[in-house]
mmCIF file of C-alpha atoms in Angstrom:
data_model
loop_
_atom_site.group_PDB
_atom_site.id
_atom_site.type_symbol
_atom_site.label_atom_id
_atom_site.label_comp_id
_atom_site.label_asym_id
_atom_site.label_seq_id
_atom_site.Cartn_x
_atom_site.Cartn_y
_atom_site.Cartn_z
ATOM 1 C CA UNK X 2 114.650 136.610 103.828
ATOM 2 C CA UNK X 3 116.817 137.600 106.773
ATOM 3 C CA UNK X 4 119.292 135.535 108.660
ATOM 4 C CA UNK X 5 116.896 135.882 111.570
ATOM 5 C CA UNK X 6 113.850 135.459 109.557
ATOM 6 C CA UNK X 7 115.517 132.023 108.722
ATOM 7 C CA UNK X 8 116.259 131.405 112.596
ATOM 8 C CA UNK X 9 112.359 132.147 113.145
ATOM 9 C CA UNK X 10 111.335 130.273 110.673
ATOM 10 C CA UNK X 11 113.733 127.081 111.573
ATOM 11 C CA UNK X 12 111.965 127.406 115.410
ATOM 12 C CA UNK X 13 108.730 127.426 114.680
ATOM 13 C CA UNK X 14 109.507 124.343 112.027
ATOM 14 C CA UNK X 15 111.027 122.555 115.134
ATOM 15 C CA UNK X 16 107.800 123.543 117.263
ATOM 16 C CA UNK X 17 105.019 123.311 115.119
ATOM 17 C CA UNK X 18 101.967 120.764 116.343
ATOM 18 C CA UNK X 19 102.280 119.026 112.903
ATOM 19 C CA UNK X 20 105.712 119.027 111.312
ATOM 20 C CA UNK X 21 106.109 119.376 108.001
ATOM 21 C CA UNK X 22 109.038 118.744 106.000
ATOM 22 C CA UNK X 23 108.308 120.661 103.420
ATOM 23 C CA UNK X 24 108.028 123.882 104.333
ATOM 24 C CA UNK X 25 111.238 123.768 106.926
ATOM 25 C CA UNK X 26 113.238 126.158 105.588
ATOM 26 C CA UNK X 27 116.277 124.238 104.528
ATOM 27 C CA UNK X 28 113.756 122.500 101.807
ATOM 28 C CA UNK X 29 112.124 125.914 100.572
ATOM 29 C CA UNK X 30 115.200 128.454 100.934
ATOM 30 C CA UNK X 31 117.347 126.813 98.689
ATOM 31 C CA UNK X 32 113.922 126.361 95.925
ATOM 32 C CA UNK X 33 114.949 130.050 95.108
ATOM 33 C CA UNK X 34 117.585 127.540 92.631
ATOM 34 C CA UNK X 35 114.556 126.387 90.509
ATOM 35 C CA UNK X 36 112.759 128.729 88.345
ATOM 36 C CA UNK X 37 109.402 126.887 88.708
ATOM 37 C CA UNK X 38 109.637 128.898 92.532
ATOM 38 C CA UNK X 39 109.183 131.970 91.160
ATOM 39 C CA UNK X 40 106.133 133.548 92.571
ATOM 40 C CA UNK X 41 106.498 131.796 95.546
ATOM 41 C CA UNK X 42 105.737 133.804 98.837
ATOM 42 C CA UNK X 43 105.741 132.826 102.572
ATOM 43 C CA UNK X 44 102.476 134.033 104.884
ATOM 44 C CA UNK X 45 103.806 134.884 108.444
ATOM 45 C CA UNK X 46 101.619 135.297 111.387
ATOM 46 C CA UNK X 47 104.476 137.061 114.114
ATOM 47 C CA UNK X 48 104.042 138.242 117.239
ATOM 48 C CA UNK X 49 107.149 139.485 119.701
ATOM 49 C CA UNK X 50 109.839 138.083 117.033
ATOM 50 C CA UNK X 51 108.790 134.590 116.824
ATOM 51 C CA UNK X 52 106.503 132.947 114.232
ATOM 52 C CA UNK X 53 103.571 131.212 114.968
ATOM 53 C CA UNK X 54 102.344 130.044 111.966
ATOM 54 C CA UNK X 55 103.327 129.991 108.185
ATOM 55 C CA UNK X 56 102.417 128.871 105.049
ATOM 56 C CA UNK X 57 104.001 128.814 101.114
ATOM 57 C CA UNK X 58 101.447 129.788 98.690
ATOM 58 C CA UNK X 59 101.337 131.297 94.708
ATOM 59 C CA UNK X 60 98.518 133.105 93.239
ATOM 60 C CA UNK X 61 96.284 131.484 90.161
ATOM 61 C CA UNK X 62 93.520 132.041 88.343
ATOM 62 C CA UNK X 63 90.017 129.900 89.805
ATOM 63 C CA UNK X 64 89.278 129.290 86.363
ATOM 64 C CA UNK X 65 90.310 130.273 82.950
ATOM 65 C CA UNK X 66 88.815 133.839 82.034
ATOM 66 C CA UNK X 67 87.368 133.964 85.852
ATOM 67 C CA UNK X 68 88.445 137.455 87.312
ATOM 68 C CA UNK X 69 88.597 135.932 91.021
ATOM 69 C CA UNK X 70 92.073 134.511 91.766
ATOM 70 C CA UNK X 71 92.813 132.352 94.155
ATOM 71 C CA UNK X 72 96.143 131.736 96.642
ATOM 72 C CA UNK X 73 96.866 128.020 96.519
ATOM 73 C CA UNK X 74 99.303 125.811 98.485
ATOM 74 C CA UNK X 75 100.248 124.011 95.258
ATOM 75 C CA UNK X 76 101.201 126.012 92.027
ATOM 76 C CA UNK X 77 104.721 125.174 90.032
ATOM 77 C CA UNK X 78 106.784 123.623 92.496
ATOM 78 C CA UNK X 79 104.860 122.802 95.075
ATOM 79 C CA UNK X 80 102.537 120.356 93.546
ATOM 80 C CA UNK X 81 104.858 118.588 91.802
ATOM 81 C CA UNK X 82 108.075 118.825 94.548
ATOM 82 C CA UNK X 83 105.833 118.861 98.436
ATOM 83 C CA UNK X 84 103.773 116.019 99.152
ATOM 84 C CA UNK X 85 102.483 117.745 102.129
ATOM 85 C CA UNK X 86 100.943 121.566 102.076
ATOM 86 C CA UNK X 87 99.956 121.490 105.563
ATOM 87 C CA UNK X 88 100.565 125.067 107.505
ATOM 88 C CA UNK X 89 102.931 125.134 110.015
ATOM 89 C CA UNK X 90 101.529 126.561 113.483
ATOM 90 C CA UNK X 91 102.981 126.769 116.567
ATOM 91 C CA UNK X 92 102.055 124.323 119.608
ATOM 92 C CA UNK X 93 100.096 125.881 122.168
ATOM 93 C CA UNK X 94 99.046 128.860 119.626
ATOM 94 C CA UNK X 95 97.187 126.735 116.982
ATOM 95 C CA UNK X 96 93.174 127.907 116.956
ATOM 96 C CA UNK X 97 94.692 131.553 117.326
ATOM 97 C CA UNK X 98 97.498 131.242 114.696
ATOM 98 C CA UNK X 99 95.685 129.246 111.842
ATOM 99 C CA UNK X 100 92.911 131.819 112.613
ATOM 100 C CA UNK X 101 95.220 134.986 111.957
ATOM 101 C CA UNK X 102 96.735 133.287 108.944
ATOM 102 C CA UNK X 103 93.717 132.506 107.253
ATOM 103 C CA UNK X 104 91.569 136.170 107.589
ATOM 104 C CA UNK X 105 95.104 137.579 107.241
ATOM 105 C CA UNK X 106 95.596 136.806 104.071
ATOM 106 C CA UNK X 107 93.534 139.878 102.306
ATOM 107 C CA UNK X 108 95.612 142.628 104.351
ATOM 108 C CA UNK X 109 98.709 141.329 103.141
ATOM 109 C CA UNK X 110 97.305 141.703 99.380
ATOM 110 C CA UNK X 111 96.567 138.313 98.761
ATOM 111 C CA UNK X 112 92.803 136.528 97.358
ATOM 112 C CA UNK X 113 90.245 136.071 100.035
ATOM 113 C CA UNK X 114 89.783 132.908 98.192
ATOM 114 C CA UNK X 115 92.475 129.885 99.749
ATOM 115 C CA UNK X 116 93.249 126.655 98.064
ATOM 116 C CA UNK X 117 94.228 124.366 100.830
ATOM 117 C CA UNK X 118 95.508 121.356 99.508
ATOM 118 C CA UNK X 119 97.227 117.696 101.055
ATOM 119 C CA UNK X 120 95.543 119.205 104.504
ATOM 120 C CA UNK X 121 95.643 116.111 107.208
ATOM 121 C CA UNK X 122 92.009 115.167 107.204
ATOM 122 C CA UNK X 123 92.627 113.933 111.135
ATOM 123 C CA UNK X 124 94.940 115.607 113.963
ATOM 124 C CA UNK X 125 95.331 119.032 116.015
ATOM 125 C CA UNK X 126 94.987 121.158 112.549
ATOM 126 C CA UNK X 127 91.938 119.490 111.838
ATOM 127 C CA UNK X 128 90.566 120.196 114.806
ATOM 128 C CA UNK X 129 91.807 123.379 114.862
ATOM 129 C CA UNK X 130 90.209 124.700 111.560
ATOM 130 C CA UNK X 131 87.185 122.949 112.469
ATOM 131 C CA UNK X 132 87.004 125.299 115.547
ATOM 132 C CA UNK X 133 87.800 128.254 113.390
ATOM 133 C CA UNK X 134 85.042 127.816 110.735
ATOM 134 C CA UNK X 135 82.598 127.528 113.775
ATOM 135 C CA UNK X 136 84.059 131.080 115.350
ATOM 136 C CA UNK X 137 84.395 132.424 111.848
ATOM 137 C CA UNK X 138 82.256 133.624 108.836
ATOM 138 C CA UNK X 139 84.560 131.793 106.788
ATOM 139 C CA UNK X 140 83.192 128.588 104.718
ATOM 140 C CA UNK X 141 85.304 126.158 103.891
ATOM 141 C CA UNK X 142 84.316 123.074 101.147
ATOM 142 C CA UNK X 143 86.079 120.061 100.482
ATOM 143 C CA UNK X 144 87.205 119.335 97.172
ATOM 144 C CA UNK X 145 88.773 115.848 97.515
ATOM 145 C CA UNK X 146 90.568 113.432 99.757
ATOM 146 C CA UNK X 147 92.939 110.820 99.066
ATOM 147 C CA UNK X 148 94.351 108.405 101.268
ATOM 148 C CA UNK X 149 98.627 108.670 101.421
ATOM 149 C CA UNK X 150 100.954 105.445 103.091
ATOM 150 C CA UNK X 151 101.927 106.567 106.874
ATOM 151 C CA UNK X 152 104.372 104.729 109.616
ATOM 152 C CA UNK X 153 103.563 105.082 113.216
ATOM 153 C CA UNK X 154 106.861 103.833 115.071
ATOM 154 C CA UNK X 155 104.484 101.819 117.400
ATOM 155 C CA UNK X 156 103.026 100.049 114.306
ATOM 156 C CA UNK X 157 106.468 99.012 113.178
ATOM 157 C CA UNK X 158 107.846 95.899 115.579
ATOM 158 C CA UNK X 159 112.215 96.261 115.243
ATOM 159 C CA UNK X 160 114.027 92.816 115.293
ATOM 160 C CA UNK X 161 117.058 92.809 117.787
ATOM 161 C CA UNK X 162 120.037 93.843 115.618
ATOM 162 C CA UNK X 163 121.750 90.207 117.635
ATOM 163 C CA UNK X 164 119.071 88.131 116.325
ATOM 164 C CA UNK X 165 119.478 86.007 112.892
ATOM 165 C CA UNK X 166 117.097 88.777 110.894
ATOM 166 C CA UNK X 167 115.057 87.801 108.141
ATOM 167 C CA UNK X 168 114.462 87.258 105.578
ATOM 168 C CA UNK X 169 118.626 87.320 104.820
ATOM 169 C CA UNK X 170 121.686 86.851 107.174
ATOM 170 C CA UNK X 171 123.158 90.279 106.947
ATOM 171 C CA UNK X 172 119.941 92.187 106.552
ATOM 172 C CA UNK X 173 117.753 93.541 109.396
ATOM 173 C CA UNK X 174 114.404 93.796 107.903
ATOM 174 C CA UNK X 175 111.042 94.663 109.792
ATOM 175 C CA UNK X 176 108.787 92.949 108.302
ATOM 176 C CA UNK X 177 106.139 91.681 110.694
ATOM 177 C CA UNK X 178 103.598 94.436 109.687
ATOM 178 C CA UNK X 179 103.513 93.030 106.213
ATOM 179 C CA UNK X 180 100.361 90.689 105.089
ATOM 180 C CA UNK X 181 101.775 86.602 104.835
ATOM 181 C CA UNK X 182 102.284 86.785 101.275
ATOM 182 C CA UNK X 183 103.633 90.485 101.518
ATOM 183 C CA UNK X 184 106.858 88.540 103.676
ATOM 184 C CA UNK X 185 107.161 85.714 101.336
ATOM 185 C CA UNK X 186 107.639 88.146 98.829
ATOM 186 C CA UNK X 187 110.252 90.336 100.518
ATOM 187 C CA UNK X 188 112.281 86.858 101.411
ATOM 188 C CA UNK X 189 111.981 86.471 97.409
ATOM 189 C CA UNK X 190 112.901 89.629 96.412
ATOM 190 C CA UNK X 191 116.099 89.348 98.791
ATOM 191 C CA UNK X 192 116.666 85.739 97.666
ATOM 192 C CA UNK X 193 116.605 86.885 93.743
ATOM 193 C CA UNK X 194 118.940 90.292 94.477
ATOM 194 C CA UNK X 195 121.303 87.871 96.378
ATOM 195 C CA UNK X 196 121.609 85.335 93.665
ATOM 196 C CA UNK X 197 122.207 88.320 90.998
ATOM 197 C CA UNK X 198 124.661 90.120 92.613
ATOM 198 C CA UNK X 199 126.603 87.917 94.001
ATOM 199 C CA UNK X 200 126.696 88.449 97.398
ATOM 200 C CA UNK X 201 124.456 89.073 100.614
ATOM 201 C CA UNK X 202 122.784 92.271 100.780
ATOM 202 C CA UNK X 203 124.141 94.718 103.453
ATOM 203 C CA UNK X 204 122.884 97.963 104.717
ATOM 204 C CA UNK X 205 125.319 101.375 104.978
ATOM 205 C CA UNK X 206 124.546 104.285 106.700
ATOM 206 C CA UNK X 207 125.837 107.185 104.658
ATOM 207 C CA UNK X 208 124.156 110.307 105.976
ATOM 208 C CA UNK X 209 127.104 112.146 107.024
ATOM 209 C CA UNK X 210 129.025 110.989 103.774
ATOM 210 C CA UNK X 211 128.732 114.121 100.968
ATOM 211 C CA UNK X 212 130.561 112.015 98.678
ATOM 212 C CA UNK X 213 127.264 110.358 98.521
ATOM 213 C CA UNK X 214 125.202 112.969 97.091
ATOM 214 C CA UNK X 215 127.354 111.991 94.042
ATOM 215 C CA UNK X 216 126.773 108.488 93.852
ATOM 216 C CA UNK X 217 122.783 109.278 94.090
ATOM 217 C CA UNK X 218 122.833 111.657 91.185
ATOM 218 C CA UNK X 219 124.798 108.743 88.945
ATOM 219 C CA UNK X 220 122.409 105.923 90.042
ATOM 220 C CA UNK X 221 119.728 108.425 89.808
ATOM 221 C CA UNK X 222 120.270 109.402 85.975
ATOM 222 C CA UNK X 223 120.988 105.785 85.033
ATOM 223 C CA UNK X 224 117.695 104.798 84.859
ATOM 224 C CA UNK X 225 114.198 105.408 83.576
ATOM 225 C CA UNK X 226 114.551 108.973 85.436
ATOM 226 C CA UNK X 227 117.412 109.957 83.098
ATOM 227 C CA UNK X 228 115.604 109.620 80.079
ATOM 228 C CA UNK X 229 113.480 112.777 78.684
ATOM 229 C CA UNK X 230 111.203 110.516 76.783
ATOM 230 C CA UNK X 231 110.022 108.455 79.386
ATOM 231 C CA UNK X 232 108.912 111.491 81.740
ATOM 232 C CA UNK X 233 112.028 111.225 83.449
ATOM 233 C CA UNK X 234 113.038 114.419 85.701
ATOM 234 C CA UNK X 235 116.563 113.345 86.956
ATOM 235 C CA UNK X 236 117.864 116.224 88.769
ATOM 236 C CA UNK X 237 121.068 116.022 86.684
ATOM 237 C CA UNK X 238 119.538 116.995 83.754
ATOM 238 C CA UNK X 239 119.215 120.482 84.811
ATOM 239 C CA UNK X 240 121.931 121.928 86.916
ATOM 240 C CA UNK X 241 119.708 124.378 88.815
ATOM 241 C CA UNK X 242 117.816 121.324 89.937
ATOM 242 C CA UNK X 243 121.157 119.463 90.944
ATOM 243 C CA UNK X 244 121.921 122.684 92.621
ATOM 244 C CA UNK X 245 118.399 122.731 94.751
ATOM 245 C CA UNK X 246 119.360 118.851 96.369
ATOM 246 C CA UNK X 247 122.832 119.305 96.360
ATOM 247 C CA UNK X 248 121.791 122.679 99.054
ATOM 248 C CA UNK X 249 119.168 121.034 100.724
ATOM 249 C CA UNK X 250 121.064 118.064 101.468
ATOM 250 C CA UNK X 251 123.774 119.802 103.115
ATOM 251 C CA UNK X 252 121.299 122.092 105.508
ATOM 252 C CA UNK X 253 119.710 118.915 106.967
ATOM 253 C CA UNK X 254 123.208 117.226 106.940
ATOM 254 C CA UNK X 255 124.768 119.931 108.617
ATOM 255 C CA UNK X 256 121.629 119.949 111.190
ATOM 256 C CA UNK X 257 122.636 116.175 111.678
ATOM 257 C CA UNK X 258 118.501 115.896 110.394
ATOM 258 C CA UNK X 259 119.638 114.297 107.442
ATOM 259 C CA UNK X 260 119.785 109.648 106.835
ATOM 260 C CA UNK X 261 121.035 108.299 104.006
ATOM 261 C CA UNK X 262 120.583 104.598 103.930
ATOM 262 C CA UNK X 263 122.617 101.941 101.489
ATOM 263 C CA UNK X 264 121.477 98.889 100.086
ATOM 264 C CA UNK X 265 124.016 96.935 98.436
ATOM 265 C CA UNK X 266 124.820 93.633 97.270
ATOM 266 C CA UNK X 267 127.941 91.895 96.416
ATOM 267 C CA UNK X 268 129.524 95.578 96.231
ATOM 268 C CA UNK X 269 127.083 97.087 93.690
ATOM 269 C CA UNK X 270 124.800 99.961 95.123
ATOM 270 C CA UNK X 271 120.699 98.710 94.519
ATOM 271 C CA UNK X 272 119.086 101.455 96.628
ATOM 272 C CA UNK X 273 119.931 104.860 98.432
ATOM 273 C CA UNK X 274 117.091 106.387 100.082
ATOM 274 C CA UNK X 275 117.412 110.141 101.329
ATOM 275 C CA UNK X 276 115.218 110.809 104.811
ATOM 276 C CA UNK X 277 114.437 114.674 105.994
ATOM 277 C CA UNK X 278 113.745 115.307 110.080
ATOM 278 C CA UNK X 279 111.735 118.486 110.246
ATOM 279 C CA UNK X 280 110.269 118.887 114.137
ATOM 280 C CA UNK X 281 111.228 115.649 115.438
ATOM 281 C CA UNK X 282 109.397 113.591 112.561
ATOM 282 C CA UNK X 283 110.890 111.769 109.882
ATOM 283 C CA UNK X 284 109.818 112.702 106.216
ATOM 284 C CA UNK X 285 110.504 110.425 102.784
ATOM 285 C CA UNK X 286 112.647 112.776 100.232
ATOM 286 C CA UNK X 287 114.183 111.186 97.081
ATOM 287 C CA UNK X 288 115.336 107.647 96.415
ATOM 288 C CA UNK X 289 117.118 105.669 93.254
ATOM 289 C CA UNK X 290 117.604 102.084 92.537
ATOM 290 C CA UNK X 291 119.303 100.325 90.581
ATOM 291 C CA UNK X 292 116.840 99.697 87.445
ATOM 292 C CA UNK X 293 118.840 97.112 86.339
ATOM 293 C CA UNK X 294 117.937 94.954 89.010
ATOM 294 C CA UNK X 295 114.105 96.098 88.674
ATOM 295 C CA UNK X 296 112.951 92.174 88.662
ATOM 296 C CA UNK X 297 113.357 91.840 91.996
ATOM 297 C CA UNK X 298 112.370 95.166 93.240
ATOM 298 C CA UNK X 299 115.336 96.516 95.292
ATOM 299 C CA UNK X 300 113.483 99.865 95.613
ATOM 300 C CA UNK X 301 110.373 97.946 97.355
ATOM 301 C CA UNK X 302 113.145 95.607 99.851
ATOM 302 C CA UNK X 303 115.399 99.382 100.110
ATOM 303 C CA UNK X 304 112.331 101.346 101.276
ATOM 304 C CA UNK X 305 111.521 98.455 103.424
ATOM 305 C CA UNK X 306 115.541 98.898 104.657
ATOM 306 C CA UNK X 307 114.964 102.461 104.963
ATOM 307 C CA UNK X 308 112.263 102.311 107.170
ATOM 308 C CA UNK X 309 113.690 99.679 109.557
ATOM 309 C CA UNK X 310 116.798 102.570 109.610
ATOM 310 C CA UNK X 311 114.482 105.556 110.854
ATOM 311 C CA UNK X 312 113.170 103.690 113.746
ATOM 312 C CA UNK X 313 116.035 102.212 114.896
ATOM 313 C CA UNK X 314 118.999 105.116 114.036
ATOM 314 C CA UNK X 315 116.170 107.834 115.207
ATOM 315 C CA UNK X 316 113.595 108.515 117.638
ATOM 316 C CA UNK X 317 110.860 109.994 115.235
ATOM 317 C CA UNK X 318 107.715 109.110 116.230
ATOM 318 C CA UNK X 319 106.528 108.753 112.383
ATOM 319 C CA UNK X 320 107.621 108.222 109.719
ATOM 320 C CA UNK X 321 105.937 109.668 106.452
ATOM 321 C CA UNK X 322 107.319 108.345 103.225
ATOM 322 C CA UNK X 323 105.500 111.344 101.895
ATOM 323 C CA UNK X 324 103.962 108.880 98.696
ATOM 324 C CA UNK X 325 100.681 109.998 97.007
ATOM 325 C CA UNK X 326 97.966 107.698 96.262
ATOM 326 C CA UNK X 327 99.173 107.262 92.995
ATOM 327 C CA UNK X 328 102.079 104.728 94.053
ATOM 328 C CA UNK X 329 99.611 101.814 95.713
ATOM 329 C CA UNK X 330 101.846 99.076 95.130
ATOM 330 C CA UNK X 331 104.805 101.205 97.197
ATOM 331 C CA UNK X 332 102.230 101.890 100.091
ATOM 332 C CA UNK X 333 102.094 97.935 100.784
ATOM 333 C CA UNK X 334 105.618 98.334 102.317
ATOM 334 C CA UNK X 335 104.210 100.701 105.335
ATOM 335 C CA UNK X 336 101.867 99.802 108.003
ATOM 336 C CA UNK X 337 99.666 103.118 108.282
ATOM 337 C CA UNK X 338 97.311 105.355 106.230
ATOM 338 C CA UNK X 339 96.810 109.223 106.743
ATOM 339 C CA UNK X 340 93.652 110.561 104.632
ATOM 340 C CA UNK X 341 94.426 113.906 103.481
ATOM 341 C CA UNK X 342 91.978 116.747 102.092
ATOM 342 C CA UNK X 343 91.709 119.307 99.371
ATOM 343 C CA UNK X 344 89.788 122.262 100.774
ATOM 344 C CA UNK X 345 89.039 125.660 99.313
ATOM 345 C CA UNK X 346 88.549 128.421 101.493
ATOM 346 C CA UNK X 347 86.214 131.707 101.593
ATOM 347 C CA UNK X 348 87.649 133.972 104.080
ATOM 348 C CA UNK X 349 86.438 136.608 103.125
ATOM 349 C CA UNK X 350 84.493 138.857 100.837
ATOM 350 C CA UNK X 351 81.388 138.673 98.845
ATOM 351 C CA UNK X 352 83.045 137.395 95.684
ATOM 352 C CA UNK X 353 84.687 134.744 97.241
ATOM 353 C CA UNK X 354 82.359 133.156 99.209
ATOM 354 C CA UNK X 355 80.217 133.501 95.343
ATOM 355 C CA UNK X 356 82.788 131.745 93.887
ATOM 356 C CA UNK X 357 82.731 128.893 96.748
ATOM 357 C CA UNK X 358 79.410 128.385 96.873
ATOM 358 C CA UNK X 359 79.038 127.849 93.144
ATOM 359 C CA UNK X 360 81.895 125.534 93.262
ATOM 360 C CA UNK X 361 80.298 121.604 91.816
ATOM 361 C CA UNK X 362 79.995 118.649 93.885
ATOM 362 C CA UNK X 363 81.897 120.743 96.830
ATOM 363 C CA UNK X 364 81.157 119.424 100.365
ATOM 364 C CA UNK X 365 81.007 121.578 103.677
ATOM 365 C CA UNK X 366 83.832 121.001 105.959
ATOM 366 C CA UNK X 367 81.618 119.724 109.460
ATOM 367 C CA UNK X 368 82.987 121.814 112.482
ATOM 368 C CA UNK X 369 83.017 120.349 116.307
ATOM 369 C CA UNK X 370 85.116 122.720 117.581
ATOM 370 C CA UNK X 371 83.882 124.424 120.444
ATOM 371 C CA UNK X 372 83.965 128.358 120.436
ATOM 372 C CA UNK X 373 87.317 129.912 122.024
ATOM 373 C CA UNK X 374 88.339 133.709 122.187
ATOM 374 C CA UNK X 375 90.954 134.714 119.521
ATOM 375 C CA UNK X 376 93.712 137.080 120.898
ATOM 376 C CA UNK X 377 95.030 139.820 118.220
ATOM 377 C CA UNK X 378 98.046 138.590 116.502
ATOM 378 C CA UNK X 379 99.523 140.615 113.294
ATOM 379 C CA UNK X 380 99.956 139.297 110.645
ATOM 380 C CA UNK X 381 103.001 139.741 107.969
ATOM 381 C CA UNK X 382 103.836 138.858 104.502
ATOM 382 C CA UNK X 383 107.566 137.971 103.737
#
């Protein structure tokens, strides 16, 4: 990976039709930290110099003992570390560009068999692989879909920073997308965290603070998170995973695509929330709270925070908090929902499209794309 390879990479990030967080370069360069990356390779499709479309994939097995393997958008760290697998493709290149990168993959060495996962069910790159199945031989079955918590800034109604916000003096909350009982609940939550601490909760911006990165880490490992036998993963339990944040942190900082956001309450830290901006879009990256305070969920009122702060210190026109579906209760805090696809992919060969067809309760992917002519773009594995 070159210094202009990065450069590429970083403009096509900024231009693609559907950012993605998580595969702008300042998140996946510095993965090369964590050993789980290993195996990790970048598709390219490149014409003149720039980069029209890329995606991060691995190589697995389709099934235990199965000879046919597979190249799959998850693997190691992705599954477990991107919320979103989505390509990115260039605006004004997209039909063309997803094309080359999917029949591309075979003449870079790679399975003719793709596992697309956390695909956007809805949008451009929908539509766009839609119209590629129809000009293509390739089949393409869904797997599974899931439906993932989503902010559209003109779902989320901002209270005038001047006016007496609610639920708490001192707090600037927006809150009017929430269900009646959802509000009465926040003003609780606040009410309780107020009474505990001491004080009236306040709001900090700290993005351009790296003493911060510090303070996460400790309030991080202080909890549940810190604790092996409760499935806790705090990243300072293994340095080359404090190493990974501590990097990516300070590209996006550096970028100024990096917000930090504070919750506290009579002086005592409750929440810090970090936000990634990858092509103009705003994307949910870690968070901590303080567990001691866990009654009155100051992670639930510091996500609420947080997203108040990305609307109002940003101009993003979404906001993912990039949540599975696991965390339903979290989802309540954000107006929107995205649905999102597993698909698997025969592009080509005979084995392949065996292998697909055989796959159980597999549905076909419906195409209303209309036809389009595909102009020859190479295609190049880095």
């Amino acid at each position: 990976m070159t210094e202009s390879d990065a450069q590429a990479w970083r403009r096509l990030a900024d231009l693609a039709v559907e950012p993605n967080m998580f595969l702008d370069p300042r998140f996946l360069i510095p993965s090369r930290a964590r050993p789980e990356a290993d195996g990790l390779q970048i598709v390219v499709v490149e014409e003149g110099g720039q980069w029209l479309a890329a995606l991060a994939v691995t190589t697995k097995e389709v099934a235990n003992g199965a000879l046919m393997r597979a190249a799959t958008t998850g693997g190691p760290f992705m599954t477990p570390h991107a919320d979103r697998h989505h390509p990115l493709v260039r605006r004004g290149y997209v039909v063309a560009a997803l094309t080359a990168l999917l029949r591309g993959m075979t003449s870079v060495g790679l399975p003719g068999l793709i596992q697309l996962q956390r695909f956007p069910a809805e949008g451009p790159l929908a539509e766009a692989l839609a119209e590629t199945v129809e000009q293509t031989s390739m089949l393409v079955h869904e797997r599974r879909r899931e439906v993932t918590a989503f902010a559209h800034r003109s779902s989320v109604t901002l209270p005038h920073a001047d006016a007496a916000p609610a639920p708490a003096a001192g707090l600037v909350l927006a809150t009017s997308h929430l269900s009646k009982s959802g509000r009465k609940q926040t003003g609780r939550s606040v009410r309780g965290l107020e009474r505990a601490t001491g004080g009236p909760l306040e709001l900090r911006d700290r993005s351009a603070d790296p003493d911060v990165d510090e303070e996460f880490l400790d309030l991080q490992v202080s909890g549940w998170k810190g604790d092996h036998e409760q499935g806790g993963a705090a990243l300072r339990l293994d340095p080359r995973h404090e190493q990974w944040f501590r990097e990516v942190a300070s590209r996006f900082r550096r970028t100024g695509d990096l917000l930090v956001t504070e919750l506290t309450g009579g002086g005592k830290t409750l929440f810090l929330g970090y936000v990634l901006r990858s092509g103009g879009a705003c994307f949910g990256f870690l968070d901590a709270y303080a567990q001691d305070h866990a009654r009155h969920s100051p992670g639930t009122i510091g996500r609420n925070v947080e997203l108040t702060q990305v609307f109002r210190a940003t101009d993003a026109p979404f906001y993912d908090p990039a949540f599975d579906a696991r965390y339903a209760a979290a989802a309540r805090t954000y107006p929107d929902r995205r649905t999102q696809v597993d698909l698997l992919i025969a592009t080509r060969g005979l084995t392949a499209r065996t292998v697909l067809r055989a796959a159980p309760l597999a549905r076909r992917w419906r195409s209303t794309g209309a036809r389009r002519h595909t102009p020859g773009i190479g295609v190049v594995l880095t």
